[in-house]
Amino acid sequence: MTDSIRLPDELGRALGEHRKTLGLSKSALAEKAGKVREVIYRLEAGEDTTVSSLMAVLGALGLALRLERVGLPTADEVSRRFQDDDDAP
């Protein structure tokens, strides 16, 4: 996970991929993070959750959050993202 993540669904996909790489089920990750399984589903779907839940899951995955100055997604980036959704079956 070295790319910049700028949208919630990108974070969700990255977390899910890392979880699978580690060979963890959603239930196992939830238990390791001390959270309910729904938290994992919500995070991986790019839905709202608490910052404390995100931090617990990142810790359980052996990851850390790093902040860097990049600004908000551009209108083109957001537009492309929604276009991708429209094109999905």
Short mmCIF file of C-alpha atoms in Angstrom, two decimals:
data_model
loop_
_atom_site.label_atom_id
_atom_site.label_comp_id
_atom_site.label_asym_id
_atom_site.label_seq_id
_atom_site.Cartn_x
_atom_site.Cartn_y
_atom_site.Cartn_z
CA MET A 1 0.00 0.00 0.00
CA THR A 2 2.23 2.78 -1.21
CA ASP A 3 -0.22 4.81 -3.31
CA SER A 4 -1.93 7.84 -1.84
CA ILE A 5 -5.45 7.02 -0.76
CA ARG A 6 -7.83 9.90 -1.19
CA LEU A 7 -11.34 8.43 -1.12
CA PRO A 8 -13.03 6.13 1.43
CA ASP A 9 -13.65 3.32 -1.05
CA GLU A 10 -9.94 3.32 -1.97
CA LEU A 11 -9.08 2.91 1.71
CA GLY A 12 -11.60 0.09 2.00
CA ARG A 13 -10.16 -1.78 -0.98
CA ALA A 14 -6.61 -1.35 0.31
CA LEU A 15 -7.54 -2.62 3.79
CA GLY A 16 -9.37 -5.61 2.32
CA GLU A 17 -6.43 -6.50 0.08
CA HIS A 18 -3.99 -6.25 3.00
CA ARG A 19 -6.26 -8.37 5.21
CA LYS A 20 -6.42 -11.06 2.52
CA THR A 21 -2.64 -10.93 2.02
CA LEU A 22 -2.26 -11.67 5.73
CA GLY A 23 -4.71 -14.57 5.39
CA LEU A 24 -7.18 -13.09 7.87
CA SER A 25 -10.94 -13.46 7.64
CA LYS A 26 -13.07 -10.44 8.47
CA SER A 27 -14.08 -12.14 11.72
CA ALA A 28 -10.47 -12.86 12.67
CA LEU A 29 -9.43 -9.28 11.96
CA ALA A 30 -12.35 -7.93 13.98
CA GLU A 31 -11.38 -10.11 16.93
CA LYS A 32 -7.72 -9.10 16.65
CA ALA A 33 -8.74 -5.41 16.55
CA GLY A 34 -11.20 -5.82 19.44
CA LYS A 35 -14.09 -4.70 17.25
CA VAL A 36 -17.28 -6.26 15.93
CA ARG A 37 -17.22 -7.78 12.46
CA GLU A 38 -19.52 -5.05 11.11
CA VAL A 39 -16.70 -2.53 11.58
CA ILE A 40 -14.56 -4.49 9.10
CA TYR A 41 -17.42 -4.70 6.60
CA ARG A 42 -18.03 -0.95 6.89
CA LEU A 43 -14.38 -0.01 6.53
CA GLU A 44 -13.83 -2.27 3.55
CA ALA A 45 -16.97 -0.89 1.90
CA GLY A 46 -15.69 2.67 2.36
CA GLU A 47 -18.51 3.52 4.76
CA ASP A 48 -18.36 5.75 7.83
CA THR A 49 -16.92 4.40 11.04
CA THR A 50 -15.15 5.93 14.02
CA VAL A 51 -11.56 7.05 13.95
CA SER A 52 -10.85 4.81 16.93
CA SER A 53 -12.18 1.80 14.99
CA LEU A 54 -10.02 2.69 11.98
CA MET A 55 -6.96 3.02 14.21
CA ALA A 56 -7.66 -0.31 15.93
CA VAL A 57 -8.04 -2.10 12.59
CA LEU A 58 -4.90 -0.49 11.16
CA GLY A 59 -2.99 -1.59 14.26
CA ALA A 60 -4.32 -5.13 13.98
CA LEU A 61 -3.14 -5.19 10.35
CA GLY A 62 0.30 -3.90 11.35
CA LEU A 63 -0.30 -0.62 9.53
CA ALA A 64 -0.06 3.01 10.57
CA LEU A 65 -1.77 6.12 9.29
CA ARG A 66 0.53 8.77 7.83
CA LEU A 67 -0.68 12.24 7.01
CA GLU A 68 0.84 14.16 4.15
CA ARG A 69 -0.10 17.38 2.44
CA VAL A 70 -1.82 16.55 -0.84
CA GLY A 71 -5.02 18.56 -0.87
CA LEU A 72 -8.50 17.39 -1.66
CA PRO A 73 -9.27 15.19 -4.65
CA THR A 74 -9.61 17.23 -7.80
CA ALA A 75 -12.97 17.54 -9.52
CA ASP A 76 -11.59 15.32 -12.31
CA GLU A 77 -10.57 12.61 -9.81
CA VAL A 78 -14.00 12.62 -8.19
CA SER A 79 -15.72 12.67 -11.57
CA ARG A 80 -13.63 9.71 -12.80
CA ARG A 81 -14.45 7.80 -9.61
CA PHE A 82 -18.17 8.31 -10.08
CA GLN A 83 -17.84 7.46 -13.78
CA ASP A 84 -16.21 4.16 -12.75
CA ASP A 85 -19.27 3.45 -10.55
CA ASP A 86 -21.62 4.21 -13.45
CA ASP A 87 -19.75 1.80 -15.70
CA ALA A 88 -19.84 -1.08 -13.20
CA PRO A 89 -22.31 -3.89 -13.98
#
